Each structure stands twice: as structure tokens, then as C-alpha cells.
Coordinates of C-alpha atoms in Angstrom, one line a residue:
Chain A
M1 CA 0.0 0.0 0.0
S2 CA 1.5 3.3 -1.0
I3 CA 2.0 6.2 1.3
E4 CA -0.9 8.6 1.2
S5 CA -0.5 12.3 0.3
R6 CA -0.7 14.9 3.1
E7 CA -3.9 16.2 1.5
A8 CA -5.5 12.7 1.6
I9 CA -4.4 12.3 5.2
F10 CA -5.8 15.8 6.0
N11 CA -9.2 14.8 4.6
K12 CA -9.3 11.7 6.6
V13 CA -8.2 13.4 9.8
K14 CA -10.9 16.1 9.2
E15 CA -13.5 13.4 8.9
V16 CA -12.2 11.7 12.1
I17 CA -12.4 15.0 14.1
E18 CA -15.8 15.9 12.7
Q19 CA -17.1 12.4 13.7
A20 CA -15.5 12.8 17.2
M21 CA -16.9 16.2 18.1
F22 CA -19.1 19.1 17.1
V23 CA -16.9 21.4 14.9
E24 CA -19.6 23.0 12.7
N25 CA -19.2 26.7 12.1
K26 CA -15.5 26.7 13.1
V27 CA -12.5 27.4 10.9
F28 CA -11.0 24.0 10.1
D29 CA -7.5 23.9 8.5
L30 CA -4.0 22.7 9.2
T31 CA -3.4 25.6 11.6
S32 CA -6.5 25.0 13.7
R33 CA -5.6 24.2 17.3
I34 CA -7.6 21.2 18.4
I35 CA -8.2 22.5 21.9
D36 CA -8.0 26.3 21.7
D37 CA -9.7 26.8 18.3
L38 CA -11.9 23.7 17.9
G39 CA -12.9 23.6 21.5
A40 CA -12.0 19.9 22.2
E41 CA -12.3 18.7 25.8
S42 CA -10.7 15.6 27.2
M43 CA -13.6 13.4 26.1
D44 CA -13.3 14.8 22.6
I45 CA -9.6 14.1 22.5
A46 CA -10.2 10.5 23.5
C47 CA -12.8 10.2 20.7
I48 CA -10.3 11.6 18.3
M49 CA -7.6 9.1 19.4
M50 CA -10.1 6.2 18.9
G51 CA -11.1 7.6 15.5
L52 CA -7.4 7.8 14.4
E53 CA -6.9 4.2 15.5
D54 CA -9.9 3.1 13.5
E55 CA -9.0 5.1 10.4
F56 CA -5.3 4.4 10.3
G57 CA -4.9 1.3 12.4
G58 CA -2.7 0.5 15.4
E59 CA -2.5 2.5 18.6
V60 CA -2.2 6.2 19.4
T61 CA -1.0 6.8 22.9
Q62 CA -2.0 9.6 25.2
E63 CA 1.6 10.8 25.3
E64 CA 1.7 11.0 21.5
M65 CA -1.7 12.7 21.3
A66 CA -0.5 15.3 23.8
T67 CA 2.2 16.5 21.4
M68 CA -0.3 17.3 18.7
V69 CA -1.6 20.8 19.1
T70 CA -2.9 21.6 15.7
V71 CA -4.7 19.6 13.0
G72 CA -1.4 19.9 11.0
D73 CA 0.4 18.2 13.8
V74 CA -1.9 15.2 13.5
V75 CA -1.4 15.1 9.8
D76 CA 2.3 15.2 10.2
Y77 CA 2.2 12.4 12.8
I78 CA 0.3 10.1 10.6
Y79 CA 2.4 11.0 7.6
H80 CA 5.7 10.3 9.4
R81 CA 4.4 7.0 10.8
M82 CA 3.5 6.0 7.3
D83 CA 6.9 7.1 6.0
S84 CA 8.8 5.3 8.7
T85 CA 7.1 2.0 8.2
N86 CA 6.1 2.3 4.5
Q87 CA 3.0 0.5 5.7
P88 CA -0.5 1.7 6.3
A89 CA 0.3 4.1 9.1
L90 CA 0.1 2.1 12.4
A91 CA -0.7 -1.4 11.2
V92 CA 2.5 -2.9 12.6
A93 CA 1.1 -2.5 16.1
E94 CA -2.0 -4.5 15.4
G95 CA -2.6 -7.4 17.8
I96 CA -3.6 -10.9 16.8
A97 CA -7.2 -10.4 18.2
Chain B
M1 CA -48.8 21.4 49.7
T2 CA -49.7 22.5 46.2
T3 CA -50.9 19.6 44.1
R4 CA -51.1 19.9 40.3
R5 CA -52.6 17.6 37.6
V6 CA -50.0 15.7 35.5
V7 CA -50.5 14.9 31.9
V8 CA -48.7 12.8 29.3
T9 CA -48.1 14.9 26.2
G10 CA -45.6 12.9 24.1
M11 CA -44.0 9.4 24.0
G12 CA -41.1 7.6 22.3
V13 CA -40.3 3.9 21.9
V14 CA -37.4 1.9 20.7
S15 CA -38.2 -1.8 20.7
A16 CA -37.8 -5.2 19.0
I17 CA -41.2 -4.6 17.2
G18 CA -40.8 -0.9 16.3
H19 CA -38.5 2.0 16.6
S20 CA -41.2 4.6 17.0
V21 CA -44.6 4.8 18.7
P22 CA -46.7 4.5 15.6
S23 CA -44.8 1.5 14.4
F24 CA -44.6 -0.1 17.8
W25 CA -48.4 0.4 18.4
E26 CA -49.3 -1.0 15.0
H27 CA -47.3 -4.1 15.8
C28 CA -48.8 -4.4 19.2
L29 CA -52.3 -4.4 17.7
K30 CA -51.2 -6.9 15.1
G31 CA -49.8 -9.2 17.8
S32 CA -46.3 -9.0 16.4
T33 CA -43.4 -10.5 18.3
R34 CA -39.8 -11.5 17.7
V35 CA -38.7 -14.8 19.1
E36 CA -35.5 -16.5 17.9
P37 CA -33.4 -19.5 19.0
I38 CA -30.4 -18.3 21.1
P39 CA -27.1 -18.2 19.2
D40 CA -25.5 -21.6 18.8
A41 CA -22.2 -20.1 19.8
W42 CA -23.5 -19.6 23.4
R43 CA -23.8 -23.3 23.9
Q44 CA -20.1 -23.8 24.1
Y45 CA -20.1 -22.0 27.4
W46 CA -22.9 -23.8 29.2
S47 CA -25.9 -26.0 28.6
P48 CA -28.9 -23.6 28.7
R49 CA -32.2 -24.6 30.0
S50 CA -33.9 -21.9 27.9
H51 CA -33.7 -22.0 24.2
F52 CA -35.2 -18.8 22.9
W53 CA -34.8 -15.0 23.3
S54 CA -36.1 -11.9 21.8
P55 CA -33.2 -10.2 20.0
F56 CA -33.2 -6.5 19.4
A57 CA -31.9 -4.9 16.2
L58 CA -30.3 -1.6 17.1
P59 CA -31.3 1.5 15.2
D60 CA -29.0 3.0 12.6
Y61 CA -27.7 5.7 14.9
K62 CA -25.8 7.6 12.3
S63 CA -28.9 8.1 10.2
H64 CA -30.3 9.9 13.3
G65 CA -27.3 12.3 13.4
F66 CA -25.1 10.5 16.0
R67 CA -21.4 10.7 15.4
N68 CA -18.6 8.2 16.1
G69 CA -17.8 10.2 19.2
D70 CA -21.4 9.6 20.5
L71 CA -21.2 5.9 19.7
A72 CA -17.9 5.7 21.6
Q73 CA -19.2 7.5 24.7
Y74 CA -22.7 6.1 25.0
D75 CA -23.9 2.6 25.7
P76 CA -26.8 1.5 23.5
A77 CA -29.2 1.8 26.5
T78 CA -28.3 5.5 26.5
L79 CA -28.4 6.0 22.7
N80 CA -31.8 4.4 22.5
A81 CA -33.0 6.6 25.4
L82 CA -31.8 9.7 23.5
L83 CA -33.7 8.5 20.4
A84 CA -36.9 7.8 22.2
T85 CA -36.6 11.2 24.0
A86 CA -36.2 12.9 20.7
E87 CA -39.4 11.2 19.4
A88 CA -41.3 12.0 22.6
I89 CA -40.3 15.7 22.5
A90 CA -41.3 16.0 18.9
N91 CA -44.7 14.3 19.5
A92 CA -45.2 16.6 22.5
R93 CA -44.5 19.6 20.2
L94 CA -42.1 20.9 22.8
D95 CA -39.6 23.6 21.8
L96 CA -36.7 21.8 23.3
P97 CA -34.0 21.2 20.7
M98 CA -31.2 18.6 21.3
L99 CA -28.0 20.4 22.0
L100 CA -24.9 19.5 20.0
G101 CA -21.4 20.4 21.2
H102 CA -20.8 22.7 24.1
N103 CA -23.7 25.1 23.6
D104 CA -25.8 26.5 26.4
A105 CA -28.1 28.5 24.1
V106 CA -31.5 26.9 24.1
T107 CA -35.1 28.0 23.8
S108 CA -37.8 26.1 25.7
H109 CA -41.3 26.4 27.0
Y110 CA -39.8 25.6 30.4
S111 CA -37.0 27.1 32.4
P112 CA -34.1 24.5 32.6
H113 CA -34.5 24.4 36.4
R114 CA -38.2 23.5 36.1
A115 CA -37.5 20.5 33.7
G116 CA -36.4 17.2 35.1
V117 CA -35.3 13.8 33.9
F118 CA -36.3 10.5 35.6
M119 CA -35.0 7.3 33.9
G120 CA -35.1 3.7 35.1
T121 CA -32.8 0.9 34.3
G122 CA -32.1 -2.5 35.8
I123 CA -28.5 -3.0 35.0
G124 CA -27.5 0.2 33.3
G125 CA -24.6 -0.1 30.9
V126 CA -23.7 -3.7 31.9
S127 CA -23.1 -4.6 28.3
S128 CA -20.3 -2.0 28.1
F129 CA -18.8 -3.3 31.3
T130 CA -18.7 -6.9 30.2
E131 CA -17.4 -6.0 26.8
N132 CA -14.4 -4.1 28.3
L133 CA -13.9 -6.6 31.0
A134 CA -13.5 -9.3 28.3
N135 CA -11.0 -7.1 26.5
H136 CA -9.1 -6.4 29.7
T137 CA -8.8 -10.0 30.8
L138 CA -8.5 -11.8 27.4
S139 CA -6.9 -9.7 24.8
Q140 CA -3.2 -9.8 25.8
C141 CA -3.5 -13.3 27.2
K142 CA -5.0 -14.5 24.0
S143 CA -2.2 -12.9 21.9
R144 CA 0.4 -14.6 24.1
L145 CA -1.4 -18.0 23.9
N146 CA -1.7 -17.6 20.1
A147 CA 2.0 -17.0 19.8
L148 CA 2.8 -20.1 22.0
V149 CA 0.4 -22.3 20.0
L150 CA 2.0 -21.3 16.7
Q151 CA 5.4 -22.4 18.1
L152 CA 4.2 -26.0 18.4
D153 CA 6.0 -28.2 15.8
D154 CA 4.3 -29.9 13.0
G155 CA 4.2 -33.1 14.9
R156 CA 1.7 -31.5 17.2
S157 CA -0.6 -30.2 14.4
E158 CA -3.8 -31.8 15.9
L159 CA -3.1 -30.2 19.3
R160 CA -2.3 -26.9 17.6
A161 CA -5.6 -27.0 15.7
A162 CA -7.5 -27.9 18.9
L163 CA -5.9 -25.1 20.9
L164 CA -6.6 -22.6 18.2
Q165 CA -10.2 -23.7 18.1
E166 CA -10.5 -23.2 21.8
L167 CA -8.9 -19.8 21.5
Q168 CA -11.6 -18.7 19.2
G169 CA -14.0 -19.0 22.1
L170 CA -12.2 -16.3 24.0
V171 CA -14.3 -13.4 22.6
H172 CA -13.5 -9.8 23.3
G173 CA -13.8 -6.4 21.7
K174 CA -10.9 -4.9 19.8
R175 CA -10.1 -2.2 22.3
F176 CA -10.6 -1.2 25.9
N177 CA -12.8 1.8 25.6
P178 CA -11.7 4.8 27.7
F179 CA -15.3 5.7 28.2
V180 CA -16.1 2.4 30.0
V181 CA -17.0 4.2 33.2
P182 CA -19.6 6.7 31.8
R183 CA -20.9 4.0 29.5
T184 CA -21.5 1.6 32.4
M185 CA -22.9 4.1 35.0
P186 CA -26.6 3.5 35.3
N187 CA -27.2 7.2 35.7
S188 CA -25.6 7.9 32.3
I189 CA -29.0 7.4 30.7
A190 CA -30.7 10.2 32.6
A191 CA -27.6 12.4 32.7
S192 CA -27.1 12.2 28.9
I193 CA -30.7 13.2 28.3
G194 CA -30.3 16.1 30.9
I195 CA -27.1 17.2 29.2
R196 CA -28.5 17.0 25.6
Y197 CA -31.8 18.8 26.5
H198 CA -30.4 21.2 29.1
C199 CA -32.6 20.0 31.9
K200 CA -31.4 21.3 35.2
G201 CA -34.2 20.1 37.5
P202 CA -33.8 16.8 39.2
V203 CA -32.0 14.3 37.0
E204 CA -32.6 11.0 38.7
T205 CA -32.1 7.3 38.1
A206 CA -34.4 4.6 39.4
S207 CA -32.8 1.2 39.6
V208 CA -35.3 -1.2 41.0
A209 CA -34.9 -4.1 38.6
C210 CA -38.1 -4.9 36.6
A211 CA -40.0 -2.0 38.2
S212 CA -37.4 0.7 37.3
G213 CA -39.3 2.3 34.5
T214 CA -42.6 2.4 36.4
C215 CA -40.8 3.9 39.5
A216 CA -39.0 6.5 37.3
I217 CA -42.3 7.7 35.9
G218 CA -43.9 7.6 39.3
N219 CA -41.1 9.8 40.7
A220 CA -41.5 12.2 37.8
Y221 CA -45.3 12.4 38.4
R222 CA -44.8 13.2 42.1
A223 CA -42.2 15.9 41.3
I224 CA -44.7 17.7 39.0
R225 CA -47.7 17.1 41.2
E226 CA -45.9 18.6 44.1
G227 CA -45.0 21.7 42.0
R228 CA -41.2 21.1 42.2
I229 CA -40.9 21.1 38.4
E230 CA -43.3 21.6 35.5
M231 CA -42.0 19.2 32.9
A232 CA -40.3 15.8 33.0
I233 CA -38.7 13.4 30.6
A234 CA -39.4 10.0 32.2
G235 CA -39.1 6.3 31.3
G236 CA -36.8 3.3 31.2
S237 CA -34.1 1.9 29.0
E238 CA -32.3 -1.5 29.0
Y239 CA -29.9 -3.2 26.7
L240 CA -28.5 -6.6 27.6
D241 CA -25.9 -7.7 25.0
E242 CA -23.0 -10.0 25.6
P243 CA -21.5 -12.1 22.8
T244 CA -21.1 -15.3 24.9
G245 CA -24.6 -15.3 26.5
A246 CA -23.4 -14.5 30.0
L247 CA -26.2 -12.1 30.8
F248 CA -28.8 -14.5 29.5
R249 CA -27.1 -17.2 31.5
G250 CA -27.6 -15.3 34.7
F251 CA -31.4 -15.4 34.3
D252 CA -31.2 -19.0 32.9
E253 CA -29.3 -20.3 35.8
A254 CA -31.8 -18.7 38.1
N255 CA -34.6 -20.7 36.5
T256 CA -36.5 -17.6 35.5
L257 CA -36.6 -18.2 31.7
T258 CA -39.0 -20.1 29.5
T259 CA -38.0 -23.7 29.0
S260 CA -40.4 -24.4 26.2
T261 CA -39.0 -25.9 23.0
D262 CA -41.7 -24.4 20.8
A263 CA -40.8 -21.0 19.5
D264 CA -44.4 -20.2 18.6
C265 CA -45.7 -20.4 22.1
C266 CA -42.7 -20.3 24.4
N267 CA -43.8 -16.9 25.8
Q268 CA -47.0 -17.6 27.7
P269 CA -47.9 -15.0 30.4
F270 CA -50.9 -16.1 32.5
D271 CA -51.2 -19.5 30.7
Q272 CA -51.2 -22.7 32.7
Q273 CA -48.4 -24.1 30.6
R274 CA -46.1 -21.1 31.2
S275 CA -42.5 -22.0 32.3
G276 CA -40.7 -18.7 32.6
F277 CA -40.2 -15.3 30.9
L278 CA -38.8 -14.7 27.4
F279 CA -35.5 -12.8 27.7
S280 CA -35.5 -9.6 25.8
Q281 CA -32.3 -8.0 24.6
G282 CA -33.7 -4.6 25.3
A283 CA -36.1 -1.8 24.9
T284 CA -36.7 1.8 25.7
G285 CA -39.8 3.8 26.5
V286 CA -39.9 7.5 27.2
L287 CA -42.9 9.8 28.2
I288 CA -43.1 13.6 28.5
L289 CA -45.0 14.5 31.6
E290 CA -46.2 18.1 32.1
D291 CA -48.1 20.2 34.5
Y292 CA -51.7 20.2 33.2
L293 CA -52.2 23.9 33.1
S294 CA -48.8 24.6 31.5
A295 CA -49.5 22.0 28.9
V296 CA -52.9 23.4 28.1
Q297 CA -51.4 26.9 28.0
R298 CA -48.9 26.0 25.3
G299 CA -51.4 23.9 23.3
A300 CA -49.7 20.6 23.9
P301 CA -51.4 17.3 22.8
L302 CA -53.0 15.7 25.9
L303 CA -52.7 11.9 25.6
A304 CA -53.7 10.9 29.1
E305 CA -53.5 12.0 32.7
I306 CA -51.6 10.3 35.6
T307 CA -53.7 10.5 38.7
A308 CA -51.8 8.3 41.2
Y309 CA -48.6 6.4 41.8
S310 CA -48.2 3.7 44.4
E311 CA -45.4 1.5 45.6
S312 CA -44.8 -1.3 48.1
F313 CA -42.0 -3.6 49.2
D314 CA -42.3 -7.3 49.9
A315 CA -39.5 -7.7 52.4
H316 CA -39.5 -11.4 51.3
S317 CA -37.0 -12.5 48.6
L318 CA -34.5 -11.1 46.2
M319 CA -35.9 -13.1 43.3
A320 CA -39.5 -14.1 44.0
V321 CA -42.7 -12.2 44.6
R322 CA -44.1 -12.7 48.1
P323 CA -46.4 -15.8 47.7
D324 CA -49.4 -14.4 49.6
G325 CA -49.3 -11.2 47.3
V326 CA -50.3 -9.1 50.3
E327 CA -47.9 -6.2 49.4
L328 CA -48.9 -6.2 45.8
A329 CA -52.6 -6.0 46.9
R330 CA -51.7 -3.3 49.4
M331 CA -50.0 -1.3 46.6
L332 CA -53.1 -1.5 44.5
V333 CA -55.5 -0.5 47.3
K334 CA -53.3 2.5 48.0
L335 CA -53.2 3.4 44.3
L336 CA -57.0 3.4 44.2
E337 CA -57.2 5.4 47.4
D338 CA -54.7 8.0 46.1
G339 CA -56.6 8.3 42.9
G340 CA -59.9 8.8 44.7
I341 CA -61.6 5.9 42.9
Q342 CA -63.1 2.5 43.6
A343 CA -61.7 -0.8 42.2
E344 CA -64.7 -1.2 39.9
D345 CA -63.8 2.1 38.2
I346 CA -60.8 0.5 36.6
D347 CA -61.4 -0.5 33.0
Y348 CA -58.0 -2.0 32.0
I349 CA -54.9 -3.3 33.7
N350 CA -51.6 -3.7 31.9
A351 CA -50.2 -6.4 34.1
H352 CA -46.6 -7.3 35.0
G353 CA -47.4 -10.7 33.4
T354 CA -43.9 -12.1 33.0
G355 CA -44.8 -15.7 32.3
T356 CA -43.0 -17.1 35.3
P357 CA -45.0 -19.7 37.3
V358 CA -44.8 -17.8 40.6
N359 CA -45.4 -14.2 39.3
D360 CA -48.4 -15.0 37.2
E361 CA -50.0 -17.2 40.0
V362 CA -49.6 -14.5 42.6
E363 CA -50.4 -11.5 40.4
S364 CA -53.5 -13.1 38.9
R365 CA -54.7 -14.1 42.4
V366 CA -54.3 -10.5 43.6
L367 CA -56.0 -9.1 40.5
E368 CA -58.9 -11.5 41.0
Y369 CA -59.1 -10.4 44.7
V370 CA -58.9 -6.6 44.2
F371 CA -60.8 -6.3 40.9
S372 CA -63.8 -8.5 41.3
H373 CA -65.6 -6.8 38.4
R374 CA -63.1 -8.2 35.9
P375 CA -61.5 -5.4 34.0
W376 CA -59.6 -6.1 30.8
I377 CA -56.1 -7.5 31.4
N378 CA -53.2 -8.1 29.1
S379 CA -49.4 -8.6 29.2
T380 CA -47.3 -6.6 26.9
K381 CA -44.4 -9.0 27.8
S382 CA -46.4 -11.6 25.8
L383 CA -45.2 -9.5 22.7
L384 CA -41.8 -8.2 23.7
G385 CA -40.6 -10.6 26.3
H386 CA -39.1 -9.1 29.5
S387 CA -37.0 -6.0 29.0
I388 CA -36.3 -5.7 32.7
G389 CA -35.8 -2.0 33.7
A390 CA -37.5 -0.8 30.4
S391 CA -40.6 -2.9 30.7
G392 CA -42.6 -0.7 33.0
A393 CA -41.9 2.4 30.8
V394 CA -42.9 0.5 27.6
E395 CA -46.0 -0.8 29.3
A396 CA -46.8 2.8 30.4
V397 CA -46.6 3.8 26.7
V398 CA -49.0 0.9 25.9
T399 CA -51.4 2.0 28.6
V400 CA -51.4 5.6 27.4
M401 CA -52.0 4.4 23.8
A402 CA -54.8 2.2 24.9
I403 CA -56.5 5.1 26.6
A404 CA -55.8 7.6 23.7
Q405 CA -56.8 5.2 21.0
Q406 CA -59.4 3.2 23.0
Q407 CA -57.8 0.0 21.8
L408 CA -56.2 -3.0 23.5
H409 CA -53.6 -5.4 22.2
A410 CA -54.0 -9.1 22.7
S411 CA -52.2 -11.1 25.3
L412 CA -50.5 -13.7 23.1
N413 CA -50.2 -17.5 23.6
L414 CA -53.0 -17.6 26.1
Q415 CA -54.6 -21.0 25.6
S416 CA -55.5 -22.0 29.1
P417 CA -55.6 -19.0 31.4
V418 CA -54.4 -19.5 34.9
R419 CA -57.6 -17.9 36.3
A420 CA -61.0 -16.8 34.9
L421 CA -60.0 -13.2 34.4
N422 CA -61.0 -10.9 31.5
F423 CA -57.8 -11.4 29.5
V424 CA -57.6 -9.6 26.1
R425 CA -57.5 -12.6 23.6
D426 CA -57.6 -10.5 20.4
S427 CA -56.9 -6.9 19.7
I428 CA -60.1 -5.0 20.4
A429 CA -61.7 -1.6 20.6
A430 CA -62.7 -0.9 24.2
E431 CA -63.9 2.0 26.2
I432 CA -61.2 2.8 28.7
R433 CA -61.4 5.7 31.1
L434 CA -59.1 4.5 33.9
A435 CA -56.2 2.1 33.6
V436 CA -53.5 0.7 35.8
S437 CA -50.0 -0.3 34.7
Q438 CA -48.1 -2.3 37.3
S439 CA -44.7 -3.8 37.8
A440 CA -43.1 -6.2 40.4
A441 CA -39.4 -6.5 40.6
F442 CA -36.5 -8.7 41.7
G443 CA -35.7 -7.5 45.2
G444 CA -39.4 -7.3 46.1
Y445 CA -40.3 -3.8 44.9
N446 CA -43.8 -3.2 43.5
A447 CA -44.9 -0.1 41.6
S448 CA -48.1 1.0 39.8
L449 CA -49.4 4.0 37.9
L450 CA -53.0 5.1 37.5
F451 CA -53.8 6.6 34.1
K452 CA -57.0 8.5 33.2
R453 CA -58.6 9.5 30.0
I454 CA -58.4 13.3 29.4
E455 CA -61.6 14.9 30.5

């Protein structure tokens, strides 16, 4: 499976965040801060983490999530994990179950 | 103390035979039911005495506007309650929009502090708890065992295949959900409704097993009658899903479920051949209760009035109704007294009617004793099976529909009634002015509501 473009990843991340929390009527681009601009609370962050795992596979830890301030940070995180594994982002962490 | 009249102005239902009140009521009158053999996979865990259940197809939540974040945070018992609440509010023509996101702006006929939520549930989000417990205890252990089994050399291929087969029986969800606590909390159902609809009056949870829904509606009725609030969202919700059948097994091992081998008549409330209740995977019923004058002032639809609520406690057994039925009878006498009526004024009784030998024996004897004039009696559980904490709420919906539509659904599978009472054998039109809906619960709690036609 080929590495996805940043644009394709952004579109998927946008869908994940829109499915995780209410972001209508808010500016949503790479510079949007997840907490300060989009208004995410801790429960929303947990939903975003689960959504990323569902969309891209594997596990996103709370420590990793804490380093992502903007939507662009999330896109970079996914992109670099794809780049480092040349695999669908996080699939190497999949369990047998 | 100020006492006010309390009316039902809207209702919502999610059930195995309908995901809205019109659909549900149509199927009630048709005598629809859903009975299926329990999944074969369950039988690898124990040898069940009961062979049938009433499974429950969950609604398509996304088509109702729920997001992945909602599905992660809410147990289906809560999601179904939110759906039923939305229907009830729409039917009541209440200006009370569901809030999305962190938004406090809301218009309503009622001040948030004069609006309450009262929901009943037997075991709350137990499905979420068991799902995450299975992940917690099994997922890593199963991965390690899988790895060990795959190390067996080719000479042990039969053992390897047998072990892999056994490992398939260790079923668990793919992740441990960080929302397991709020999903499991029984009060999440009422709290989620309160949050979504910005109700800041009492937001309470009644958990008295099979009487939870009736108790919740009763508490809401009292809060409005006493003038503490003007509007309440009240009802019950239950969802009992577990992929290995453990929740079903709990009731099966307690000898409470039907042991019939005939799917067509395994659910037989008040029949001499009854052997236990039909396990329901879940249901939800929600009613909007309002202060009568406030409801009239805003032009609300008036479906029925609640004129009394009564409860009693057996102090006898955690799992069986008191054999002499004295507390059940006392509850009904008190209900009539509080409603200011005589027993012979009652036209219809929606009975608890589970189909267990002991409940139906005691309940029918009490009904025969208290209501010698023989009002109409039916069991909604003959259609739905027993949905535990939701049952009283769904039966309250049925009772209100019976009054509003002047129709009664049949009590199914009644070939040889346990007593010569006036059971509804076919769906009929009937003049109903006063009706009782009653519940009796594990633990010994009894509860009943008195409904009256709008006059």
C-alpha cells in the first residue's frame, strides 16, 4: 500500500475529528488548534484518538496525542508514521485479536 | 402542599417490534413478536435450560445524526433513550432542541430548572462493562497464547488446531474503551438526556430491577404534582448484549426463563403451561409529563392524565414475589385510594405478566381479589418478552396508547388462562377511562401507575 499524500491524510483526519466532536461553524484547516480553536475537551480528545486508530490502524498513545496541538500536527504524525514503516500508518502495532 | 394535575403529552419507543410509537403500536395491535433461538455459539459456554430469546436490532444511529464520538461514549441503552426522547419531545411539540457540542443556548417552554429527567434501568450499561472486562482480561492473554500455540512443531498439528479452536472461544472487543465508566454508569442514561436537553431540574435514576421504568415515571409524576418542576422526561431503558450469552445465562441459571422448546408459544404469560419469561435483549420507553395547566397553555397534545402512583415492598425475597401477594394487593389498594376511585372504576390493567410460574400465579390471584368486576387485562411482555428496567416504561406507553386510541392489544399465547380473568384474547376496541400499569421487581419492589382519559 502506498504512502498517502498529506492532502489525503488531512481529509481523513478532518472526517475523524468531525465524527468525534461538534466542529460545525468553526474554521478548520491545518493551523486550527484542536483544543483552543476547535474547543476539544478531554472526552473529545479520547474520541479523536479512537477515531485515528480506527481510520489508520494501530494505537495512538495519550503521550503521542499530547504532542499534537494543531490539525497539521496530527497530519504530520500520521504521515511520518507511514513514511517510517512504508505501511498503512500504524498497522504494525495490530494485535492478533 | 400544592398539588397539580399531571398529563402525558408525548412518547417515544425503541423496541424489537418498532423504533417509533406508531410502528410499535401498530405491531402491538397486530400481535407482532420477535422470538428466535439463542445463538448456537452460546452453547459452548454452558448448557442452557432456555432456548429462545427476543433479540433487538439496534437502530442506525448515524442516520439519526449521531457521530462516532457519540457511539464511543454512550452505551446503546443511552443511545436508545436519546432516540426515544427525541421522538417524545417531537410528539409533544415541545420547543426543546437537542444540543450539539458545548452550547448552552436553548429555547424552551420551560426554564431549565423546572425541567427534570427521571429514567429507570435495571443493570445500566452492563453490556459496556462486560465488553471491556473481556478485552481487559482476554486480549493480551489471547495474543500470548496464540504465539505459543504457533510455536508447536508440525508433529503437534492436531493439538495446535484444537488449541486454536479453543482460543476462538475467548471473545473480546478490539479495544478497551476509555469511556467504559460513563458507558457503564446506570445514571448515564438520565444524565445524557439532561445534558443534551439542558434540563437542570432533578435528573434521577431509578434502579429497582423490573419496576425501574414504572418507578421513574412515578417519581416524575410526584415531582410535577408537588410543584417542584413543570415538565419531566421519564421512562426506562435496558440493553443486555453479551456475545457469549453470560447475561442471558444469569437469568437462565436462576430458572426464570421459559424452558419451552416451541418457538411459537414459548412466551406464555398467564397461561397454565407457562414455564418462565422470554429474555428480551432490550427496549426503551420515554414519556413527556407536564403540569396540566402549563401543557394546556402551550397547546400541547394531551394523551392521558396520571392521577396516582403507588409502591410497596415485599421484604421477602431477592428473586421471587411474596407468595401471599399481600404487598402487591396493598399497593393497588393504596393506588385506588390516592386516585380517589373504587376498584370497579378500573377498565383496564396492563399487568406485569412475566410468564414465570410464581409471578403469574400471585399476580392473577391479587387481580382477582382486588378487581372482582373483571377489567380487561393483558401482558405486553407476551409480545416483547421481559425487557427488565425498560418494561414498566414501555408498558406505560402501551397503557397511554390504549387510553388515547381506545384499543387494546391481545395477550399472546393464552390457551388455558391461569384464572378466569378478563384477558384480552384479540386486539379489540374498548372504552377505557381508567387504567393501571403495574410492575413487580426482583428485590421485592412493586410499583403501579394510574392513568386516566383526558376529561
